[in-house]
Amino acid sequence: MASVTSPAVRPESSRNAIGTDKHTPKADQSDPPRKQQKDLTKAERRALQEKQRAEKEAAKAAGPAKGAKGGKPAASTSSAPQKKQAGGIESSKAQSTPLKMPRDAGQPTGHDQLSQSRGLRIFSHFGLQKPTSHVKGDIHPVIVRLGLQFSSFKIVGANARCIATLTAFKSIIQDYSTPPNTTLSRHLMTHLSPQINHLVTARPMAVTMGNAIRQLKLDISNSDIDMPEQDAKDLLCKRIDDYIRDRIIMADHVIQDIACKKIKDGDVILTYARSSVVENVLLHAHAEGKKISVIVVDSRPMLEGKNMLTVLSSRGIPCKYLLLPALGSTIMEASTVILGAHSLHSDGAVFSRAGTALVAMMAKHHSIPVMVCCETYKFSEGVQLDSFTKNELAPQGDPLSTYPLVCPKDDLTLQPLPNLEILNPLYDLTPPTCITAVVTEVGIIPPNSISSIPLTLGR
Amino acid sequence: MAAESMHPESQRHVDNLVSRLRRRQLVGSRQTALETVLVLRQVISKARFSHIDELIGMVKGVGRRLVNAQPKEHTVGNTVRKVLHHIREEYNAVAKGPDNTAKTAFSIANFVLLGQPKKQTGTSRSSLAGSTPHEAKESDGFAQGLRPVLMEAIQDVLDELETVYDNVSKNAKDHLHSDEIILTIGMSKTVEAFLKSATHQRQFTAIVAETGPSYCGHEMARSLSSAGISTFLVPDSSIYAIMSRVNKVILGAHAILANGGMYAITGSLLAATAAHTHSTPVVVCAGQFKLTPLWNLYHEHGALDFADPRSVLGFEEGNLVDKVDVVNPNYDYVGPELVDVYITNDGDHPPSSVYRLIKETYDDEDHEL
């Protein structure tokens, strides 16, 4: 480098040089600093180099510590070595948008960041719902309460959520009064929409809730314009009650009867996590005097099997409890596998709690029949190809409660670290090939012929 | 039968190891293998024997005691068998000299004429029996002369055990390419070394399933992420859900059985079956010391080892504890049809050639200690 200096250029040159070392990667850094550096004296150049080196050291030490500020270009470029391409900055910026989780800014190479973003991007749509801290518009207090119960997972299970939602809608309808110049059949739906949106922000809509709401909308639009308001509201509430009674409660009774016919004395029934329908089936079979024993398989993140276990063992049914990884050694003892479902797709695939697919797969390998108990109102139009496209993450709420007490807490990783993310998908998709039969209130059908049931088409 | 010729100090070492194994104070395949080798070295260095068969009998006796202390820890037996194999080999090399090489060397002519490439120790044993009367005279000198050779043999075994991780991870970059998504289960030091050495040249993502109820997956995830690998920690229930996006499943093994199957940590059978359903390759990283000349023909349940049920259903669920059976097996049996390749410190082998490895590593008469 030339040692000629021109004093006039010096102030801007040093400013430019400092400016460039903050923002440019290697490609840009080659030309402008060298031009400026030619103008500085040797001593000044050395001082500048020392300053740059010190900055780099400081930033590198600070880089891995401030994981949450990954979006800042300053942090990411100063902690990266000079050979990183300009593409590295874009990828770090792109990373900051889809995810709300903290990322690592102190990645040693840009290549790392690109591949890290691929791994993260694949799971990025799983993102957690924001907690409903504020309420937009006038949401009925019942809905606010329900939203909180959903987001804190106090109410879980497709049936429970649907019944809770419909009950809440009943009280909204009773409290509703038609504004002037409009009719109930037209306005009520617009009144209900923001309530529904509030519930969806608390937790993504369940298929059961969606089907029930669709039926409710149909009933509302069919309501007679001439009927006095209170009568119309009462009629709607009665319709909702009928829906709950027919499609859920009576359907459950019919399913219990049908499924019990398939259970005989001495059966060992294996079930996974907790399904209200399966629980009723087992209790009904026991009440009818059949000598059954139950294997309850359970797994994180929800560990709902323990609730099932409590209910079953308090009625005196001999139970065995194990975690999902132990399934391989005990599956052969089971004579039937009965599972519940969150929803059923038209190709026969079952969308259910994460882990169900593993249970069904192992049972199929050992030629054990798999029965899925599911009411017809859980059927969903459309086909899902795998568990990835539509899924939910479990809350980070109280993670320690699902780990055993004997496990020392220091061994567990409960918080994300640089390079480490924690995912707890709630659902998975069981392919129709693993399922032997689906028990519905219209009978036992093979999984592929879901679409042939007129009731589901007429919904 | 070998008790009288065993030095009291070696006896103490053996007893110490036996009690530690029985009380499960010593867990982990590599750790037990190392301790076994050290104890055997102790025994052989102090042993007084006039004939090689006496030494072999002594070592077998020690081996039997160790295996009975903890039958589920298969590496103990494997190490004893390996040491015996080395002893016989060294003895044959020393005692027979050059003329033995012609019999045991592999040659196409022999293969075609005789139909077998290598004569096992069957022939050497008959020649051993024949030469007993000659060597009875030189008892002390015999033992003394043989000892350095045996010590060297044991040092070979020890070296192999110590360099297991390096050798297994030698070809890691050939098995992984960039942007791959790997699934692994639980904590296996071999798999950890494999992935860490691959990450120097390849950037990939690792998904670790936290195997319940030990939840050792957490430790693995922490260790992998600190090495710069972008890691995801998922519960076991989501193995099937994410399997459609996983490119390879890499597992560790507890013991490799003679039919090509393996014992691995619980949850491996789930991962291997799910991978098989999705046609995803299953790779097992294990050291050669895990090769066991045992078969698992019978009930998959019966061969397993059970651990403390407290980790599954603890006493905090007081009212459930006495009404419910709790099962907590330690290991799973994974059949040979579910594994695609075993990566060992001696190279890569498909499950169908594991029987060949066992034949080369151990002697036939040692299968039953």
Coordinates of N, CA, C and O in Angstrom, one line a residue, chain A residues 180-258:
Chain A
P180 N -81.3 -2.7 15.1 CA -82.4 -2.3 14.2 C -82.0 -2.4 12.7 O -80.8 -2.3 12.4
N181 N -82.9 -2.5 11.8 CA -82.7 -2.5 10.3 C -81.9 -3.7 9.9 O -81.3 -3.7 8.8
T182 N -81.9 -4.8 10.7 CA -81.2 -6.0 10.1 C -81.9 -7.2 10.8 O -82.6 -7.0 11.8
T183 N -81.7 -8.3 10.2 CA -82.4 -9.5 10.7 C -81.4 -10.4 11.4 O -80.2 -10.3 11.2
L184 N -82.0 -11.2 12.3 CA -81.1 -12.1 13.0 C -80.3 -13.1 12.1 O -79.2 -13.3 12.3
S185 N -81.0 -13.6 11.1 CA -80.4 -14.5 10.2 C -79.2 -13.9 9.5 O -78.2 -14.6 9.2
R186 N -79.2 -12.6 9.3 CA -78.1 -12.0 8.6 C -77.0 -11.5 9.5 O -75.8 -11.6 9.2
H187 N -77.4 -11.0 10.6 CA -76.5 -10.2 11.5 C -75.8 -11.1 12.5 O -74.6 -10.9 12.9
L188 N -76.4 -12.2 12.9 CA -75.9 -13.0 14.0 C -74.5 -13.5 13.6 O -73.6 -13.6 14.4
M189 N -74.4 -13.9 12.4 CA -73.1 -14.5 11.9 C -72.0 -13.5 12.0 O -70.9 -13.9 12.4
T190 N -72.3 -12.3 11.6 CA -71.2 -11.3 11.7 C -70.9 -11.0 13.1 O -69.8 -10.6 13.4
H191 N -71.9 -11.2 14.0 CA -71.6 -11.0 15.4 C -70.7 -12.1 15.9 O -69.9 -11.8 16.8
L192 N -70.9 -13.3 15.4 CA -70.2 -14.4 16.0 C -68.8 -14.5 15.4 O -67.9 -15.0 16.1
S193 N -68.5 -13.9 14.2 CA -67.2 -14.1 13.6 C -66.0 -13.6 14.4 O -65.1 -14.4 14.6
P194 N -66.1 -12.4 15.0 CA -64.9 -12.0 15.8 C -64.7 -12.9 17.0 O -63.6 -13.2 17.5
Q195 N -65.8 -13.5 17.6 CA -65.7 -14.4 18.7 C -64.9 -15.6 18.3 O -64.0 -16.1 19.0
I196 N -65.3 -16.1 17.1 CA -64.6 -17.3 16.5 C -63.1 -17.0 16.3 O -62.3 -17.8 16.6
N197 N -62.9 -15.8 15.7 CA -61.5 -15.5 15.5 C -60.7 -15.4 16.8 O -59.5 -15.8 16.8
H198 N -61.3 -14.9 17.8 CA -60.6 -14.9 19.1 C -60.2 -16.3 19.6 O -59.1 -16.5 20.0
L199 N -61.1 -17.2 19.4 CA -60.8 -18.6 19.8 C -59.7 -19.2 18.9 O -58.9 -19.9 19.4
V200 N -59.7 -18.8 17.6 CA -58.7 -19.4 16.8 C -57.3 -18.9 17.1 O -56.3 -19.6 17.0
T201 N -57.2 -17.6 17.6 CA -55.9 -17.1 18.0 C -55.4 -17.8 19.2 O -54.2 -17.9 19.4
A202 N -56.4 -18.2 20.1 CA -56.0 -18.9 21.3 C -55.4 -20.3 20.9 O -54.3 -20.7 21.4
R203 N -56.0 -21.0 20.0 CA -55.6 -22.3 19.6 C -56.2 -22.6 18.2 O -57.3 -22.2 18.0
P204 N -55.4 -23.1 17.3 CA -56.0 -23.4 16.0 C -57.3 -24.2 16.1 O -57.4 -25.0 16.9
M205 N -58.1 -23.9 15.1 CA -59.5 -24.5 15.1 C -59.4 -26.0 15.0 O -58.7 -26.5 14.1
A206 N -60.1 -26.7 15.8 CA -60.2 -28.1 15.7 C -61.2 -28.5 14.6 O -62.2 -27.7 14.3
V207 N -61.1 -29.6 14.0 CA -62.0 -30.0 12.9 C -63.4 -30.1 13.4 O -64.4 -29.7 12.8
T208 N -63.6 -30.6 14.7 CA -64.9 -30.8 15.3 C -65.5 -29.4 15.4 O -66.7 -29.3 15.2
M209 N -64.8 -28.5 15.9 CA -65.3 -27.1 16.1 C -65.7 -26.6 14.8 O -66.8 -25.9 14.6
G210 N -64.9 -26.8 13.8 CA -65.2 -26.3 12.4 C -66.5 -26.8 11.9 O -67.4 -26.1 11.4
N211 N -66.7 -28.1 12.0 CA -67.9 -28.8 11.5 C -69.1 -28.3 12.3 O -70.2 -28.0 11.7
A212 N -69.0 -28.1 13.6 CA -70.1 -27.7 14.4 C -70.5 -26.3 14.0 O -71.7 -25.9 13.9
I213 N -69.5 -25.4 13.8 CA -69.8 -24.0 13.5 C -70.4 -23.9 12.1 O -71.3 -23.1 11.9
R214 N -70.0 -24.8 11.2 CA -70.6 -24.8 9.9 C -72.1 -25.1 10.0 O -72.9 -24.5 9.4
Q215 N -72.4 -26.1 10.8 CA -73.8 -26.5 11.0 C -74.6 -25.4 11.6 O -75.7 -25.1 11.2
L216 N -73.9 -24.7 12.6 CA -74.6 -23.6 13.3 C -74.9 -22.5 12.2 O -76.0 -21.9 12.2
K217 N -74.0 -22.2 11.4 CA -74.2 -21.1 10.4 C -75.3 -21.5 9.5 O -76.2 -20.6 9.1
L218 N -75.4 -22.8 9.1 CA -76.5 -23.2 8.3 C -77.8 -23.0 9.0 O -78.8 -22.5 8.4
D219 N -77.9 -23.4 10.2 CA -79.1 -23.2 11.0 C -79.5 -21.7 11.1 O -80.7 -21.4 11.0
I220 N -78.5 -20.9 11.3 CA -78.8 -19.4 11.5 C -79.3 -18.9 10.2 O -80.3 -18.1 10.2
S221 N -78.7 -19.3 9.1 CA -79.2 -18.7 7.8 C -80.5 -19.2 7.4 O -81.3 -18.6 6.6
N222 N -80.9 -20.4 8.0 CA -82.2 -21.0 7.7 C -83.3 -20.5 8.6 O -84.5 -20.8 8.4
S223 N -82.9 -19.7 9.6 CA -84.0 -19.3 10.6 C -85.0 -18.3 9.9 O -84.6 -17.5 9.1
D224 N -86.2 -18.5 10.3 CA -87.3 -17.8 9.8 C -87.2 -16.3 10.1 O -87.1 -15.9 11.3
I225 N -87.4 -15.5 9.1 CA -87.3 -14.0 9.4 C -88.5 -13.5 10.2 O -88.4 -12.6 11.0
D226 N -89.6 -14.1 10.0 CA -90.8 -13.6 10.7 C -90.9 -14.0 12.1 O -91.7 -13.5 12.9
M227 N -90.1 -15.0 12.5 CA -90.2 -15.4 13.9 C -89.7 -14.4 14.9 O -88.8 -13.7 14.6
P228 N -90.4 -14.2 16.0 CA -89.9 -13.2 17.0 C -88.5 -13.6 17.5 O -88.2 -14.8 17.5
E229 N -87.8 -12.6 17.9 CA -86.4 -12.8 18.2 C -86.1 -13.9 19.2 O -85.3 -14.8 19.1
Q230 N -86.9 -13.8 20.4 CA -86.6 -14.7 21.4 C -86.8 -16.2 21.0 O -86.1 -17.1 21.3
D231 N -87.9 -16.3 20.2 CA -88.2 -17.7 19.7 C -87.1 -18.2 18.8 O -86.7 -19.4 18.8
A232 N -86.6 -17.3 17.9 CA -85.5 -17.7 17.0 C -84.3 -18.1 17.8 O -83.6 -19.1 17.5
K233 N -84.0 -17.3 18.9 CA -82.8 -17.6 19.7 C -83.0 -19.0 20.4 O -82.1 -19.8 20.4
D234 N -84.2 -19.2 20.9 CA -84.5 -20.4 21.6 C -84.4 -21.6 20.6 O -83.8 -22.7 21.0
L235 N -84.8 -21.4 19.4 CA -84.8 -22.5 18.4 C -83.3 -22.8 18.1 O -82.9 -23.9 18.0
L236 N -82.5 -21.7 18.0 CA -81.1 -22.0 17.7 C -80.4 -22.7 18.9 O -79.6 -23.7 18.6
C237 N -80.7 -22.3 20.1 CA -80.1 -23.0 21.2 C -80.6 -24.5 21.2 O -79.8 -25.4 21.5
K238 N -81.8 -24.7 20.9 CA -82.3 -26.1 20.9 C -81.6 -26.9 19.8 O -81.2 -28.0 20.0
R239 N -81.3 -26.2 18.6 CA -80.6 -26.9 17.6 C -79.2 -27.3 18.0 O -78.7 -28.4 17.8
I240 N -78.6 -26.3 18.7 CA -77.2 -26.6 19.2 C -77.3 -27.8 20.2 O -76.5 -28.8 20.1
D241 N -78.2 -27.8 21.1 CA -78.4 -28.9 22.0 C -78.6 -30.2 21.3 O -78.0 -31.3 21.7
D242 N -79.5 -30.2 20.3 CA -79.7 -31.4 19.5 C -78.4 -31.9 18.9 O -78.2 -33.1 18.8
Y243 N -77.6 -30.9 18.3 CA -76.4 -31.3 17.7 C -75.5 -32.1 18.7 O -75.0 -33.1 18.4
I244 N -75.4 -31.4 19.8 CA -74.5 -32.1 20.8 C -75.0 -33.4 21.2 O -74.3 -34.4 21.3
R245 N -76.3 -33.5 21.4 CA -76.9 -34.7 21.8 C -76.8 -35.8 20.8 O -76.4 -36.9 21.0
D246 N -77.1 -35.4 19.5 CA -77.2 -36.5 18.5 C -75.8 -36.9 18.0 O -75.4 -38.0 17.9
R247 N -75.0 -35.8 17.6 CA -73.7 -36.2 17.0 C -72.6 -36.5 17.9 O -71.7 -37.2 17.5
I248 N -72.7 -36.1 19.2 CA -71.6 -36.4 20.1 C -72.1 -37.5 21.1 O -71.5 -38.6 21.2
I249 N -73.1 -37.1 21.9 CA -73.4 -38.0 23.1 C -74.0 -39.3 22.7 O -73.6 -40.4 23.0
M250 N -75.1 -39.2 21.8 CA -75.7 -40.5 21.4 C -74.8 -41.3 20.5 O -74.7 -42.5 20.6
A251 N -74.0 -40.5 19.7 CA -73.0 -41.2 18.8 C -72.1 -42.0 19.7 O -71.7 -43.2 19.4
D252 N -71.6 -41.4 20.8 CA -70.7 -42.1 21.7 C -71.4 -43.4 22.2 O -70.7 -44.4 22.3
H253 N -72.6 -43.3 22.6 CA -73.3 -44.5 23.1 C -73.4 -45.6 22.1 O -73.1 -46.8 22.4
V254 N -73.7 -45.2 20.9 CA -73.8 -46.2 19.8 C -72.4 -46.8 19.6 O -72.3 -48.1 19.4
I255 N -71.4 -46.0 19.6 CA -70.0 -46.5 19.3 C -69.6 -47.5 20.4 O -69.0 -48.5 20.2
Q256 N -70.0 -47.1 21.7 CA -69.7 -48.0 22.8 C -70.3 -49.4 22.6 O -69.6 -50.4 22.7
D257 N -71.6 -49.4 22.2 CA -72.2 -50.7 21.9 C -71.6 -51.5 20.8 O -71.3 -52.7 21.0
I258 N -71.3 -50.8 19.7 CA -70.7 -51.5 18.6 C -69.3 -52.0 18.9 O -69.0 -53.2 18.6

